Amino acid sequence: QKEVEQDPGPLSVPEGAIVSLNCTYSNSAFQYFMWYRQYSRKGPELLMYTYSSGNKEDGRFTAQVDKSSKYISLFIRDSQPSDSATYLCAMSASSGTYKYIFGTGTRLKVLA
Amino acid sequence: GAVVSQHPSRVICKSGTSVKIECRSLDFQATTMFWYRQFPKQSLMLMATSNEGSKATYEQGVEKDKFLINHASLTLSTLTVTSAHPEDSSFYICSAGQREGRDEQYFGPGTRLTVT
């Protein structure tokens, strides 16, 4: 079993839809949870950074962490064609080593 | 803020030659930099963690003599792929940790290496 599981997709939605992206994990030591967006042949761009359980909102993006279920989500409201990309979840333990474990990424396509 | 650059963005080299990739943090000092490798449609795999002024820590299965990492300053880390072979062709991405006590990593744009 992988430490971090993420559905690779592809996920296709119409413009304006609410998108839900998810990751599950097995390591209860993870304390920091990140979402990155990666366009084709580009480096990942940090979207959301959260510590421990709870919700965090930034514009059209909302990140949720449920440590009891070992489950994290990213919601994108009013999705746009420019949101079409691969979304990677990443996690790290509070060890200070900064080592990230990434999910495989979910390919999202928002149709105009 | 938190901009990381990589150079070159794309390189093609012949089998047996060495290639150096630079990673720079442009507007912050990075005590820790990371090197990842990404194959098509796959996730990022951490290769090594680089701390300024000390030897890099390599992940299991990564040959340290093949992938030489030098973190010469708080804004520059280099990855040298020595005696490159076609199987080394990949997308190499660096990231930098912004400051002590924070876990965010900011990624460079990546370098596509093709070994012929």
CSV table of C-alpha atoms in Angstrom, one decimal:
chain,number,residue,atom,x,y,z
A,1,GLN,CA,0.0,0.0,0.0
A,2,LYS,CA,1.3,3.4,-0.9
A,3,GLU,CA,1.7,6.0,1.8
A,4,VAL,CA,-0.4,8.5,-0.2
A,5,GLU,CA,-3.2,7.4,-2.6
A,6,GLN,CA,-4.7,9.7,-5.2
A,7,ASP,CA,-7.0,8.9,-8.1
A,8,PRO,CA,-5.0,9.8,-11.3
A,9,GLY,CA,-8.2,10.7,-13.2
A,10,PRO,CA,-8.6,12.2,-15.7
A,11,LEU,CA,-11.5,14.2,-14.3
A,12,SER,CA,-13.5,16.2,-16.8
A,13,VAL,CA,-16.0,18.8,-15.6
A,14,PRO,CA,-18.0,21.6,-17.3
A,15,GLU,CA,-16.9,25.2,-16.7
A,16,GLY,CA,-18.4,26.6,-13.5
A,17,ALA,CA,-18.7,23.2,-11.7
A,18,ILE,CA,-17.4,22.6,-8.2
A,19,VAL,CA,-14.4,20.2,-8.4
A,20,SER,CA,-13.6,17.9,-5.5
A,21,LEU,CA,-10.1,16.3,-5.4
A,22,ASN,CA,-9.0,13.9,-2.7
A,23,CYS,CA,-6.1,12.0,-1.2
A,24,THR,CA,-6.0,9.4,1.4
A,25,TYR,CA,-2.9,8.4,3.4
A,26,SER,CA,-1.8,5.8,5.8
A,27,ASN,CA,1.0,7.5,7.9
A,28,SER,CA,-0.6,9.0,11.0
A,29,ALA,CA,2.6,11.0,11.5
A,30,PHE,CA,1.8,13.4,8.7
A,31,GLN,CA,1.0,16.9,10.1
A,32,TYR,CA,1.4,19.2,7.1
A,33,PHE,CA,-0.8,18.9,4.0
A,34,MET,CA,-0.2,20.7,0.7
A,35,TRP,CA,-1.9,20.9,-2.6
A,36,TYR,CA,0.1,21.8,-5.7
A,37,ARG,CA,-1.1,22.6,-9.3
A,38,GLN,CA,1.2,21.5,-12.1
A,39,TYR,CA,0.7,22.5,-15.7
A,40,SER,CA,2.2,20.3,-18.4
A,41,ARG,CA,6.0,20.4,-18.5
A,42,LYS,CA,6.1,23.0,-15.6
A,43,GLY,CA,7.1,22.8,-12.0
A,44,PRO,CA,4.4,22.4,-9.3
A,45,GLU,CA,2.9,25.6,-7.9
A,46,LEU,CA,1.8,25.7,-4.3
A,47,LEU,CA,-1.9,26.3,-3.9
A,48,MET,CA,-2.7,25.5,-0.3
A,49,TYR,CA,-0.7,24.7,2.8
A,50,THR,CA,-2.4,23.4,5.9
A,51,TYR,CA,-1.3,22.1,9.3
A,52,SER,CA,-3.3,19.4,11.1
A,53,SER,CA,-7.0,19.1,10.7
A,54,GLY,CA,-9.5,21.7,9.6
A,55,ASN,CA,-10.5,23.8,6.7
A,56,LYS,CA,-8.6,26.6,4.9
A,57,GLU,CA,-10.0,28.8,2.2
A,58,ASP,CA,-8.2,30.9,-0.4
A,59,GLY,CA,-10.3,32.5,-3.1
A,60,ARG,CA,-12.0,29.7,-5.1
A,61,PHE,CA,-10.0,27.0,-3.3
A,62,THR,CA,-10.8,25.3,-0.1
A,63,ALA,CA,-8.6,22.7,1.5
A,64,GLN,CA,-10.0,20.2,4.1
A,65,VAL,CA,-8.0,17.9,6.3
A,66,ASP,CA,-9.6,15.1,8.3
A,67,LYS,CA,-6.8,13.4,10.2
A,68,SER,CA,-9.2,11.0,11.9
A,69,SER,CA,-10.1,9.5,8.5
A,70,LYS,CA,-6.7,10.2,7.0
A,71,TYR,CA,-8.4,12.0,4.2
A,72,ILE,CA,-7.7,15.4,2.6
A,73,SER,CA,-9.7,17.3,0.0
A,74,LEU,CA,-9.3,20.3,-2.3
A,75,PHE,CA,-12.4,22.0,-3.6
A,76,ILE,CA,-12.4,24.3,-6.5
A,77,ARG,CA,-15.5,26.5,-6.9
A,78,ASP,CA,-16.6,28.1,-10.2
A,79,SER,CA,-14.0,26.1,-12.1
A,80,GLN,CA,-12.4,27.6,-15.2
A,81,PRO,CA,-10.7,26.2,-18.2
A,82,SER,CA,-7.5,27.7,-16.9
A,83,ASP,CA,-7.8,25.3,-13.9
A,84,SER,CA,-7.1,22.4,-16.2
A,85,ALA,CA,-3.9,20.9,-14.8
A,86,THR,CA,-2.6,18.1,-12.7
A,87,TYR,CA,-3.3,18.5,-9.0
A,88,LEU,CA,-0.8,16.9,-6.6
A,89,CYS,CA,-1.3,16.4,-2.9
A,90,ALA,CA,1.7,16.3,-0.7
A,91,MET,CA,2.3,15.5,3.0
A,92,SER,CA,5.0,15.6,5.5
A,93,ALA,CA,5.5,14.7,9.1
A,94,SER,CA,6.3,17.3,11.8
A,95,SER,CA,9.9,16.1,11.9
A,96,GLY,CA,11.5,19.2,10.5
A,97,THR,CA,13.1,17.2,7.8
A,98,TYR,CA,10.8,18.8,5.2
A,99,LYS,CA,10.5,15.5,3.3
A,100,TYR,CA,7.4,15.5,1.2
A,101,ILE,CA,5.5,12.4,0.1
A,102,PHE,CA,3.4,13.1,-3.0
A,103,GLY,CA,0.3,11.6,-4.4
A,104,THR,CA,0.4,10.5,-8.1
A,105,GLY,CA,-1.6,13.6,-9.1
A,106,THR,CA,-5.1,14.0,-10.5
A,107,ARG,CA,-5.5,15.3,-14.1
A,108,LEU,CA,-8.3,17.8,-14.2
A,109,LYS,CA,-9.9,19.1,-17.4
A,110,VAL,CA,-12.4,21.9,-17.2
A,111,LEU,CA,-14.4,22.1,-20.4
A,112,ALA,CA,-15.5,25.5,-21.8
B,1,GLY,CA,8.0,36.2,-3.3
B,2,ALA,CA,9.4,32.6,-3.1
B,3,VAL,CA,10.6,32.3,-6.6
B,4,VAL,CA,12.8,29.4,-7.6
B,5,SER,CA,14.6,29.2,-11.0
B,6,GLN,CA,16.3,26.4,-12.8
B,7,HIS,CA,18.7,26.4,-15.6
B,8,PRO,CA,18.7,25.1,-18.2
B,9,SER,CA,15.0,24.4,-18.9
B,10,ARG,CA,15.8,21.8,-21.5
B,11,VAL,CA,19.0,19.9,-22.3
B,12,ILE,CA,19.9,17.2,-24.8
B,13,CYS,CA,23.2,15.4,-24.3
B,14,LYS,CA,24.9,12.4,-25.7
B,15,SER,CA,25.2,9.2,-23.7
B,16,GLY,CA,28.3,9.2,-21.5
B,17,THR,CA,28.5,12.9,-21.0
B,18,SER,CA,27.8,14.8,-17.8
B,19,VAL,CA,25.1,17.5,-17.4
B,20,LYS,CA,24.8,20.1,-14.7
B,21,ILE,CA,21.5,21.6,-13.6
B,22,GLU,CA,21.3,24.8,-11.5
B,23,CYS,CA,18.6,25.6,-9.0
B,24,ARG,CA,18.4,29.1,-7.5
B,25,SER,CA,16.2,30.7,-4.9
B,26,LEU,CA,15.8,34.3,-6.3
B,27,ASP,CA,14.2,36.2,-3.4
B,28,PHE,CA,14.9,34.2,-0.3
B,29,GLN,CA,17.6,32.2,1.3
B,30,ALA,CA,17.0,28.5,1.2
B,31,THR,CA,18.8,26.4,3.9
B,32,THR,CA,17.4,23.3,2.3
B,33,MET,CA,16.9,22.4,-1.3
B,34,PHE,CA,15.4,19.3,-2.8
B,35,TRP,CA,15.8,17.4,-6.0
B,36,TYR,CA,13.0,15.5,-7.6
B,37,ARG,CA,12.6,13.4,-10.7
B,38,GLN,CA,9.4,13.0,-12.5
B,39,PHE,CA,8.6,10.5,-15.3
B,40,PRO,CA,5.7,11.2,-17.7
B,41,LYS,CA,2.3,10.9,-16.0
B,42,GLN,CA,3.9,10.0,-12.7
B,43,SER,CA,4.4,11.8,-9.5
B,44,LEU,CA,7.5,13.5,-8.1
B,45,MET,CA,10.0,11.2,-6.6
B,46,LEU,CA,12.4,12.7,-4.1
B,47,MET,CA,16.0,12.0,-5.1
B,48,ALA,CA,18.0,13.9,-2.4
B,49,THR,CA,17.8,16.6,0.2
B,50,SER,CA,20.6,19.2,0.1
B,51,ASN,CA,21.6,21.4,3.0
B,52,GLU,CA,23.9,24.4,2.5
B,53,GLY,CA,27.4,23.6,3.4
B,54,SER,CA,26.9,19.9,4.1
B,55,LYS,CA,26.6,16.7,2.1
B,56,ALA,CA,23.4,15.8,0.5
B,57,THR,CA,21.1,13.1,1.9
B,58,TYR,CA,20.1,10.7,-0.9
B,59,GLU,CA,17.0,8.6,-1.0
B,60,GLN,CA,17.2,4.8,-1.1
B,61,GLY,CA,18.0,3.6,-4.6
B,62,VAL,CA,19.5,6.9,-5.8
B,63,GLU,CA,23.2,6.6,-6.7
B,64,LYS,CA,25.1,9.4,-5.1
B,65,ASP,CA,28.1,9.0,-7.3
B,66,LYS,CA,25.9,9.4,-10.4
B,67,PHE,CA,23.8,12.3,-9.2
B,68,LEU,CA,26.2,14.7,-7.6
B,69,ILE,CA,24.6,17.5,-5.6
B,70,ASN,CA,26.4,20.6,-4.4
B,71,HIS,CA,24.7,23.2,-2.2
B,72,ALA,CA,27.3,25.9,-2.4
B,73,SER,CA,25.3,28.8,-1.0
B,74,LEU,CA,22.0,29.7,0.5
B,75,THR,CA,20.6,30.5,-2.9
B,76,LEU,CA,22.2,27.9,-5.2
B,77,SER,CA,22.2,24.1,-5.5
B,78,THR,CA,23.4,22.1,-8.5
B,79,LEU,CA,22.7,18.6,-9.7
B,80,THR,CA,25.2,17.0,-12.0
B,81,VAL,CA,24.2,13.8,-13.8
B,82,THR,CA,27.4,12.0,-14.5
B,83,SER,CA,28.0,9.6,-17.4
B,84,ALA,CA,24.4,10.1,-18.5
B,85,HIS,CA,22.5,7.2,-20.1
B,86,PRO,CA,19.2,7.2,-22.0
B,87,GLU,CA,17.4,5.9,-18.9
B,88,ASP,CA,18.4,9.1,-17.1
B,89,SER,CA,16.1,11.0,-19.4
B,90,SER,CA,13.5,12.6,-17.3
B,91,PHE,CA,12.1,15.8,-15.9
B,92,TYR,CA,14.2,17.0,-13.0
B,93,ILE,CA,12.7,19.5,-10.6
B,94,CYS,CA,14.2,21.3,-7.6
B,95,SER,CA,12.5,22.9,-4.7
B,96,ALA,CA,13.6,25.1,-1.9
B,97,GLY,CA,12.4,25.4,1.7
B,98,GLN,CA,11.8,29.0,2.6
B,99,ARG,CA,13.0,29.3,6.1
B,100,GLU,CA,13.4,27.5,9.4
B,101,GLY,CA,10.3,26.2,11.0
B,102,ARG,CA,8.2,26.3,7.9
B,103,ASP,CA,7.5,23.3,5.7
B,104,GLU,CA,6.5,25.0,2.5
B,105,GLN,CA,8.5,24.0,-0.5
B,106,TYR,CA,8.6,26.2,-3.6
B,107,PHE,CA,9.4,24.5,-6.9
B,108,GLY,CA,11.4,25.5,-9.8
B,109,PRO,CA,10.1,25.2,-13.4
B,110,GLY,CA,11.9,22.0,-14.0
B,111,THR,CA,14.6,20.8,-16.5
B,112,ARG,CA,13.9,18.3,-19.2
B,113,LEU,CA,16.9,16.1,-19.8
B,114,THR,CA,17.1,14.0,-22.9
B,115,VAL,CA,20.0,11.6,-23.3
B,116,THR,CA,20.6,10.3,-26.8
